[in-house]
Amino acid sequence: MMQRLSCTVLGSGTSAGVPAIGCRCDVCTSTDPKDRRLRTAAAVQWIDDGGQDRVLLIDAGPDLRQQVLAAGIDRCDGILITHNHVDHMFGLDEVRRFNVTMQAPVHVWAEPTVQANLRRVYAHIFEPQDNINPSFVATIELHDLAPAEPFELHGLTITPIRLLHGALPILGFRFDAPGGAQPLPLAWCTDVSAIPEASMALLAGVDTLFLDMLRERPHRTHLNLEAATALAGTLGARQTWFVHMGHEVAHAATEAILPEGCSLAFDGLKLTNQKVAAAGENR
Ligand SMILES: [Zn+2]
Ligand SMILES: [Zn+2]
Ligand SMILES: [Zn+2]
């Protein structure tokens, strides 16, 4: 039975981050800490049946180092990659520290097309024999992902879900566990502009949904405010949290106009499932 599961939003920002370099707009100069957004990523943490702490990261963006330091994460049992855009994979080099702390390879799950991009960008990791000097490079084991093909990791069931990011097919993820109370079932759907019909069925019954919401104005490859709130209503999760926001989204002002059941996520948001104790058990 899944115990003490949590999901931490490590970053809730769009590809440039907020504040954006060189921008003096109201959001980029805001003093509200919720208007500061690192690149979108998350950590799912739980204790498995053997009592071992487990940490699964969703994406490995350029802010990975400061994100895991801020969250106090010192191990990594796996990384799920949604797609190979820079803001979701350019922190992969940092996982070499997890090789040190765990004395083990880091397991990375990605679609074959994404793996090809990882091998290209990180040639020094995947073809270390070509490095001129032997040096401290990450040790990574790649594993295949395919949409609608669930797999289990230390008691957590992970279902990759096909999403469309403009014309680019990418993956979202659904997480389930036996006996898992809210925020399970939980789904993470970043960088999405449309969800194919077959994927809508895989998102049925989700308690907590993280969903892309770039800004108010429409965008070709991301949901805007109107589309994201409409989709949240269709999917009907108990709670939907928007992620991947740009600097046009002021946290407090936008939060005030969202419909019930929708909120803006923010960096450091942590949803925790203290497993419901059986009757008579101490809490
Ligand atoms: Zn992105
Ligand atoms: Zn700005
Ligand atoms: Zn993207």
mmCIF file of C-alpha atoms and ligand atoms in Angstrom:
data_model
loop_
_atom_site.group_PDB
_atom_site.id
_atom_site.type_symbol
_atom_site.label_atom_id
_atom_site.label_comp_id
_atom_site.label_asym_id
_atom_site.label_seq_id
_atom_site.Cartn_x
_atom_site.Cartn_y
_atom_site.Cartn_z
ATOM 1 C CA MET A 1 0.000 0.000 0.000
ATOM 2 C CA MET A 2 1.344 3.365 -1.033
ATOM 3 C CA GLN A 3 2.451 5.465 1.894
ATOM 4 C CA ARG A 4 3.366 9.096 2.229
ATOM 5 C CA LEU A 5 3.287 9.937 -1.449
ATOM 6 C CA SER A 6 3.888 13.530 -2.433
ATOM 7 C CA CYS A 7 4.150 15.522 -5.622
ATOM 8 C CA THR A 8 6.291 18.654 -5.554
ATOM 9 C CA VAL A 9 6.191 21.273 -8.277
ATOM 10 C CA LEU A 10 9.887 21.987 -8.802
ATOM 11 C CA GLY A 11 9.136 24.604 -11.420
ATOM 12 C CA SER A 12 5.980 26.126 -12.905
ATOM 13 C CA GLY A 13 7.407 28.445 -15.540
ATOM 14 C CA THR A 14 7.607 28.550 -19.308
ATOM 15 C CA SER A 15 10.761 27.943 -21.322
ATOM 16 C CA ALA A 16 12.453 31.296 -20.601
ATOM 17 C CA GLY A 17 11.572 31.207 -16.893
ATOM 18 C CA VAL A 18 10.060 34.086 -14.913
ATOM 19 C CA PRO A 19 11.502 36.653 -14.495
ATOM 20 C CA ALA A 20 12.684 36.627 -18.083
ATOM 21 C CA ILE A 21 16.173 37.963 -18.729
ATOM 22 C CA GLY A 22 16.083 41.683 -19.417
ATOM 23 C CA CYS A 23 12.341 42.154 -18.816
ATOM 24 C CA ARG A 24 10.966 44.906 -16.556
ATOM 25 C CA CYS A 25 7.264 44.012 -16.818
ATOM 26 C CA ASP A 26 5.015 43.931 -13.742
ATOM 27 C CA VAL A 27 5.342 40.171 -13.301
ATOM 28 C CA CYS A 28 9.100 40.022 -13.891
ATOM 29 C CA THR A 29 9.586 42.779 -11.283
ATOM 30 C CA SER A 30 6.888 41.482 -8.893
ATOM 31 C CA THR A 31 7.773 40.946 -5.231
ATOM 32 C CA ASP A 32 5.286 38.050 -4.948
ATOM 33 C CA PRO A 33 7.424 34.887 -4.633
ATOM 34 C CA LYS A 34 4.723 33.025 -6.601
ATOM 35 C CA ASP A 35 5.589 35.194 -9.609
ATOM 36 C CA ARG A 36 9.061 33.635 -9.735
ATOM 37 C CA ARG A 37 8.958 30.504 -11.846
ATOM 38 C CA LEU A 38 11.729 28.074 -12.679
ATOM 39 C CA ARG A 39 11.281 25.836 -15.704
ATOM 40 C CA THR A 40 8.396 23.349 -15.371
ATOM 41 C CA ALA A 41 9.296 20.073 -13.648
ATOM 42 C CA ALA A 42 8.092 17.926 -10.756
ATOM 43 C CA ALA A 43 9.176 15.312 -8.224
ATOM 44 C CA VAL A 44 6.988 12.410 -7.115
ATOM 45 C CA GLN A 45 8.217 10.947 -3.835
ATOM 46 C CA TRP A 46 6.974 7.949 -1.878
ATOM 47 C CA ILE A 47 7.949 5.142 0.458
ATOM 48 C CA ASP A 48 7.794 1.697 -1.127
ATOM 49 C CA ASP A 49 6.642 -1.549 0.503
ATOM 50 C CA GLY A 50 10.161 -2.219 1.719
ATOM 51 C CA GLY A 51 10.291 1.135 3.534
ATOM 52 C CA GLN A 52 12.650 2.702 1.001
ATOM 53 C CA ASP A 53 12.268 6.354 0.013
ATOM 54 C CA ARG A 54 11.737 6.723 -3.722
ATOM 55 C CA VAL A 55 12.075 9.811 -5.893
ATOM 56 C CA LEU A 56 10.891 10.082 -9.478
ATOM 57 C CA LEU A 57 11.542 13.281 -11.419
ATOM 58 C CA ILE A 58 9.413 14.488 -14.297
ATOM 59 C CA ASP A 59 11.774 16.126 -16.790
ATOM 60 C CA ALA A 60 15.300 17.402 -16.290
ATOM 61 C CA GLY A 61 15.269 21.052 -17.287
ATOM 62 C CA PRO A 62 18.030 23.656 -17.028
ATOM 63 C CA ASP A 63 17.052 24.501 -13.416
ATOM 64 C CA LEU A 64 17.358 20.906 -12.171
ATOM 65 C CA ARG A 65 20.284 21.561 -9.839
ATOM 66 C CA GLN A 66 18.725 24.417 -7.892
ATOM 67 C CA GLN A 67 15.323 22.686 -7.938
ATOM 68 C CA VAL A 68 16.508 19.495 -6.261
ATOM 69 C CA LEU A 69 18.644 21.465 -3.810
ATOM 70 C CA ALA A 70 15.593 23.568 -2.834
ATOM 71 C CA ALA A 71 13.440 20.445 -2.424
ATOM 72 C CA GLY A 72 16.085 18.621 -0.370
ATOM 73 C CA ILE A 73 16.204 15.739 -2.854
ATOM 74 C CA ASP A 74 19.332 13.608 -2.578
ATOM 75 C CA ARG A 75 18.415 10.522 -4.591
ATOM 76 C CA CYS A 76 16.778 9.745 -7.915
ATOM 77 C CA ASP A 77 15.073 6.452 -8.744
ATOM 78 C CA GLY A 78 14.166 7.578 -12.224
ATOM 79 C CA ILE A 79 13.385 10.422 -14.580
ATOM 80 C CA LEU A 80 10.461 10.555 -16.994
ATOM 81 C CA ILE A 81 11.048 12.795 -20.004
ATOM 82 C CA THR A 82 7.940 14.361 -21.557
ATOM 83 C CA HIS A 83 9.691 15.609 -24.724
ATOM 84 C CA ASN A 84 13.061 16.833 -25.921
ATOM 85 C CA HIS A 85 12.633 20.590 -25.776
ATOM 86 C CA VAL A 86 15.515 22.428 -24.130
ATOM 87 C CA ASP A 87 13.485 23.525 -21.087
ATOM 88 C CA HIS A 88 12.718 19.859 -20.275
ATOM 89 C CA MET A 89 16.053 18.120 -20.857
ATOM 90 C CA PHE A 90 18.995 20.529 -20.580
ATOM 91 C CA GLY A 91 19.650 19.718 -16.915
ATOM 92 C CA LEU A 92 20.309 16.052 -17.449
ATOM 93 C CA ASP A 93 24.023 16.510 -16.905
ATOM 94 C CA GLU A 94 23.339 17.390 -13.249
ATOM 95 C CA VAL A 95 22.207 13.855 -12.419
ATOM 96 C CA ARG A 96 25.816 12.737 -12.138
ATOM 97 C CA ARG A 97 25.571 13.825 -8.500
ATOM 98 C CA PHE A 98 22.879 11.161 -8.007
ATOM 99 C CA ASN A 99 25.359 8.608 -9.380
ATOM 100 C CA VAL A 100 27.580 9.626 -6.478
ATOM 101 C CA THR A 101 24.911 9.642 -3.756
ATOM 102 C CA MET A 102 23.363 6.338 -4.881
ATOM 103 C CA GLN A 103 26.420 4.588 -6.327
ATOM 104 C CA ALA A 104 24.191 3.506 -9.200
ATOM 105 C CA PRO A 105 23.167 4.546 -12.697
ATOM 106 C CA VAL A 106 20.248 6.958 -13.097
ATOM 107 C CA HIS A 107 17.332 5.416 -14.983
ATOM 108 C CA VAL A 108 15.735 7.642 -17.612
ATOM 109 C CA TRP A 109 12.500 6.745 -19.392
ATOM 110 C CA ALA A 110 11.777 8.379 -22.757
ATOM 111 C CA GLU A 111 10.305 7.630 -26.144
ATOM 112 C CA PRO A 112 12.807 6.345 -28.763
ATOM 113 C CA THR A 113 12.729 9.653 -30.681
ATOM 114 C CA VAL A 114 13.509 11.546 -27.474
ATOM 115 C CA GLN A 115 16.299 9.100 -26.637
ATOM 116 C CA ALA A 116 17.890 9.833 -30.033
ATOM 117 C CA ASN A 117 17.952 13.526 -29.120
ATOM 118 C CA LEU A 118 19.389 12.799 -25.675
ATOM 119 C CA ARG A 119 22.178 10.753 -27.275
ATOM 120 C CA ARG A 120 22.943 13.617 -29.666
ATOM 121 C CA VAL A 121 22.956 16.393 -27.063
ATOM 122 C CA TYR A 122 24.746 14.347 -24.426
ATOM 123 C CA ALA A 123 27.332 12.577 -26.597
ATOM 124 C CA HIS A 124 29.868 12.994 -23.781
ATOM 125 C CA ILE A 125 27.595 10.833 -21.583
ATOM 126 C CA PHE A 126 26.520 8.200 -24.100
ATOM 127 C CA GLU A 127 29.820 7.926 -25.997
ATOM 128 C CA PRO A 128 32.341 8.504 -23.212
ATOM 129 C CA GLN A 129 35.051 6.641 -25.151
ATOM 130 C CA ASP A 130 35.268 9.701 -27.425
ATOM 131 C CA ASN A 131 36.010 12.117 -24.549
ATOM 132 C CA ILE A 132 39.603 13.336 -24.790
ATOM 133 C CA ASN A 133 40.102 13.318 -21.036
ATOM 134 C CA PRO A 134 38.402 10.846 -18.721
ATOM 135 C CA SER A 135 36.062 12.991 -16.629
ATOM 136 C CA PHE A 136 33.112 13.051 -14.266
ATOM 137 C CA VAL A 137 30.195 12.299 -16.588
ATOM 138 C CA ALA A 138 26.768 10.970 -15.655
ATOM 139 C CA THR A 139 25.978 7.275 -15.900
ATOM 140 C CA ILE A 140 22.510 6.912 -17.380
ATOM 141 C CA GLU A 141 20.447 3.902 -18.395
ATOM 142 C CA LEU A 142 17.775 4.641 -20.980
ATOM 143 C CA HIS A 143 14.433 2.832 -20.995
ATOM 144 C CA ASP A 144 11.664 2.939 -23.606
ATOM 145 C CA LEU A 145 8.301 4.598 -23.128
ATOM 146 C CA ALA A 146 5.257 4.126 -25.343
ATOM 147 C CA PRO A 147 1.880 5.814 -25.038
ATOM 148 C CA ALA A 148 -0.829 3.825 -23.230
ATOM 149 C CA GLU A 149 1.690 1.202 -22.084
ATOM 150 C CA PRO A 150 1.748 1.395 -18.265
ATOM 151 C CA PHE A 151 4.657 0.146 -16.204
ATOM 152 C CA GLU A 152 5.361 -0.183 -12.517
ATOM 153 C CA LEU A 153 8.172 1.408 -10.559
ATOM 154 C CA HIS A 154 8.542 0.451 -6.876
ATOM 155 C CA GLY A 155 4.766 0.158 -6.395
ATOM 156 C CA LEU A 156 3.771 3.173 -8.474
ATOM 157 C CA THR A 157 1.968 2.557 -11.761
ATOM 158 C CA ILE A 158 2.965 5.017 -14.474
ATOM 159 C CA THR A 159 0.901 5.384 -17.645
ATOM 160 C CA PRO A 160 2.400 7.438 -20.493
ATOM 161 C CA ILE A 161 -0.313 9.419 -22.268
ATOM 162 C CA ARG A 162 -0.034 10.805 -25.787
ATOM 163 C CA LEU A 163 -0.456 14.591 -25.913
ATOM 164 C CA LEU A 164 -0.073 17.042 -28.768
ATOM 165 C CA HIS A 165 2.283 20.009 -28.338
ATOM 166 C CA GLY A 166 1.337 21.815 -31.547
ATOM 167 C CA ALA A 167 2.273 19.265 -34.224
ATOM 168 C CA LEU A 168 4.720 17.480 -31.912
ATOM 169 C CA PRO A 169 3.523 14.278 -30.223
ATOM 170 C CA ILE A 170 4.774 14.226 -26.640
ATOM 171 C CA LEU A 171 3.909 12.412 -23.409
ATOM 172 C CA GLY A 172 2.025 13.209 -20.258
ATOM 173 C CA PHE A 173 1.913 10.802 -17.336
ATOM 174 C CA ARG A 174 -0.716 9.343 -15.054
ATOM 175 C CA PHE A 175 0.225 7.920 -11.647
ATOM 176 C CA ASP A 176 -1.794 5.316 -9.756
ATOM 177 C CA ALA A 177 -1.128 3.090 -6.764
ATOM 178 C CA PRO A 178 -3.217 0.539 -4.906
ATOM 179 C CA GLY A 179 -4.733 2.245 -1.883
ATOM 180 C CA GLY A 180 -3.396 5.583 -3.049
ATOM 181 C CA ALA A 181 -5.566 8.387 -1.712
ATOM 182 C CA GLN A 182 -5.556 11.908 -3.140
ATOM 183 C CA PRO A 183 -3.593 13.428 -4.817
ATOM 184 C CA LEU A 184 -3.693 10.033 -6.603
ATOM 185 C CA PRO A 185 -4.679 9.315 -9.269
ATOM 186 C CA LEU A 186 -2.555 12.200 -10.460
ATOM 187 C CA ALA A 187 -1.714 13.286 -14.000
ATOM 188 C CA TRP A 188 1.007 15.602 -15.305
ATOM 189 C CA CYS A 189 0.228 17.146 -18.713
ATOM 190 C CA THR A 190 2.646 19.947 -19.531
ATOM 191 C CA ASP A 191 3.387 21.471 -22.949
ATOM 192 C CA VAL A 192 0.068 20.484 -24.463
ATOM 193 C CA SER A 193 -2.210 22.207 -26.957
ATOM 194 C CA ALA A 194 -4.582 19.285 -27.605
ATOM 195 C CA ILE A 195 -5.371 15.900 -26.084
ATOM 196 C CA PRO A 196 -6.349 13.117 -28.512
ATOM 197 C CA GLU A 197 -9.648 11.357 -27.793
ATOM 198 C CA ALA A 198 -7.994 8.048 -26.819
ATOM 199 C CA SER A 199 -5.876 9.901 -24.262
ATOM 200 C CA MET A 200 -8.915 11.583 -22.718
ATOM 201 C CA ALA A 201 -10.092 8.100 -21.711
ATOM 202 C CA LEU A 202 -6.756 7.425 -19.984
ATOM 203 C CA LEU A 203 -7.225 10.604 -17.935
ATOM 204 C CA ALA A 204 -10.695 9.609 -16.701
ATOM 205 C CA GLY A 205 -11.105 9.579 -12.938
ATOM 206 C CA VAL A 206 -7.981 11.592 -12.193
ATOM 207 C CA ASP A 207 -8.122 13.323 -8.793
ATOM 208 C CA THR A 208 -5.361 15.838 -9.370
ATOM 209 C CA LEU A 209 -4.412 17.194 -12.771
ATOM 210 C CA PHE A 210 -1.435 19.368 -13.651
ATOM 211 C CA LEU A 211 -2.112 21.077 -16.956
ATOM 212 C CA ASP A 212 -0.262 23.463 -19.276
ATOM 213 C CA MET A 213 -1.562 27.060 -19.238
ATOM 214 C CA LEU A 214 0.894 29.435 -20.873
ATOM 215 C CA ARG A 215 -1.006 32.727 -20.760
ATOM 216 C CA GLU A 216 -4.291 34.440 -21.626
ATOM 217 C CA ARG A 217 -3.553 35.029 -25.321
ATOM 218 C CA PRO A 218 -3.784 31.982 -27.636
ATOM 219 C CA HIS A 219 -0.608 30.119 -28.587
ATOM 220 C CA ARG A 220 0.039 27.512 -31.294
ATOM 221 C CA THR A 221 1.668 24.912 -29.075
ATOM 222 C CA HIS A 222 0.316 25.585 -25.564
ATOM 223 C CA LEU A 223 -3.107 25.857 -23.952
ATOM 224 C CA ASN A 224 -4.141 29.376 -23.047
ATOM 225 C CA LEU A 225 -6.324 30.324 -20.081
ATOM 226 C CA GLU A 226 -9.638 29.801 -21.847
ATOM 227 C CA ALA A 227 -8.671 26.464 -23.436
ATOM 228 C CA ALA A 228 -7.052 25.148 -20.253
ATOM 229 C CA THR A 229 -10.034 25.968 -18.025
ATOM 230 C CA ALA A 230 -12.402 24.411 -20.608
ATOM 231 C CA LEU A 231 -10.297 21.253 -20.773
ATOM 232 C CA ALA A 232 -10.061 21.109 -16.978
ATOM 233 C CA GLY A 233 -13.855 21.244 -16.854
ATOM 234 C CA THR A 234 -14.169 18.419 -19.391
ATOM 235 C CA LEU A 235 -11.699 16.198 -17.565
ATOM 236 C CA GLY A 236 -13.353 16.928 -14.227
ATOM 237 C CA ALA A 237 -10.475 16.362 -11.847
ATOM 238 C CA ARG A 238 -11.176 17.346 -8.224
ATOM 239 C CA GLN A 239 -8.336 19.848 -8.504
ATOM 240 C CA THR A 240 -6.499 21.140 -11.562
ATOM 241 C CA TRP A 241 -3.211 23.006 -11.165
ATOM 242 C CA PHE A 242 -1.889 25.042 -14.071
ATOM 243 C CA VAL A 243 1.821 24.942 -14.922
ATOM 244 C CA HIS A 244 4.219 26.292 -17.578
ATOM 245 C CA MET A 245 3.105 29.905 -17.097
ATOM 246 C CA GLY A 246 4.817 32.816 -18.803
ATOM 247 C CA HIS A 247 5.445 36.353 -17.576
ATOM 248 C CA GLU A 248 2.056 37.535 -18.793
ATOM 249 C CA VAL A 249 0.468 35.609 -15.914
ATOM 250 C CA ALA A 250 0.399 37.522 -12.614
ATOM 251 C CA HIS A 251 -0.203 34.924 -9.914
ATOM 252 C CA ALA A 252 -2.560 36.739 -7.552
ATOM 253 C CA ALA A 253 -4.632 38.524 -10.202
ATOM 254 C CA THR A 254 -5.068 35.385 -12.312
ATOM 255 C CA GLU A 255 -5.798 33.108 -9.351
ATOM 256 C CA ALA A 256 -8.665 35.447 -8.420
ATOM 257 C CA ILE A 257 -10.504 34.879 -11.700
ATOM 258 C CA LEU A 258 -10.108 31.101 -12.043
ATOM 259 C CA PRO A 259 -13.162 28.857 -11.751
ATOM 260 C CA GLU A 260 -13.565 26.611 -8.714
ATOM 261 C CA GLY A 261 -11.326 23.542 -8.908
ATOM 262 C CA CYS A 262 -8.633 25.351 -10.919
ATOM 263 C CA SER A 263 -5.561 27.022 -9.427
ATOM 264 C CA LEU A 264 -2.179 28.239 -10.538
ATOM 265 C CA ALA A 265 0.628 26.016 -9.364
ATOM 266 C CA PHE A 266 3.771 27.668 -8.051
ATOM 267 C CA ASP A 267 7.338 26.615 -7.406
ATOM 268 C CA GLY A 268 7.557 24.580 -4.223
ATOM 269 C CA LEU A 269 3.885 23.550 -4.150
ATOM 270 C CA LYS A 270 3.805 20.139 -2.451
ATOM 271 C CA LEU A 271 0.744 17.889 -2.400
ATOM 272 C CA THR A 272 0.977 15.132 0.176
ATOM 273 C CA ASN A 273 -0.977 11.947 0.693
ATOM 274 C CA GLN A 274 -0.757 10.846 4.300
ATOM 275 C CA LYS A 275 -2.305 7.432 3.744
ATOM 276 C CA VAL A 276 -5.656 7.320 5.523
ATOM 277 C CA ALA A 277 -5.130 5.417 8.770
ATOM 278 C CA ALA A 278 -7.388 2.451 9.509
ATOM 279 C CA ALA A 279 -10.063 3.031 12.167
ATOM 280 C CA GLY A 280 -8.575 3.047 15.653
ATOM 281 C CA GLU A 281 -5.035 3.496 14.380
ATOM 282 C CA ASN A 282 -3.055 6.428 15.729
ATOM 283 C CA ARG A 283 -2.754 9.302 13.335
HETATM 284 ZN ZN ZN B 1 8.210 23.566 -22.063
HETATM 285 ZN ZN ZN B 2 8.388 40.116 -18.040
HETATM 286 ZN ZN ZN B 3 7.900 22.057 -25.175
#
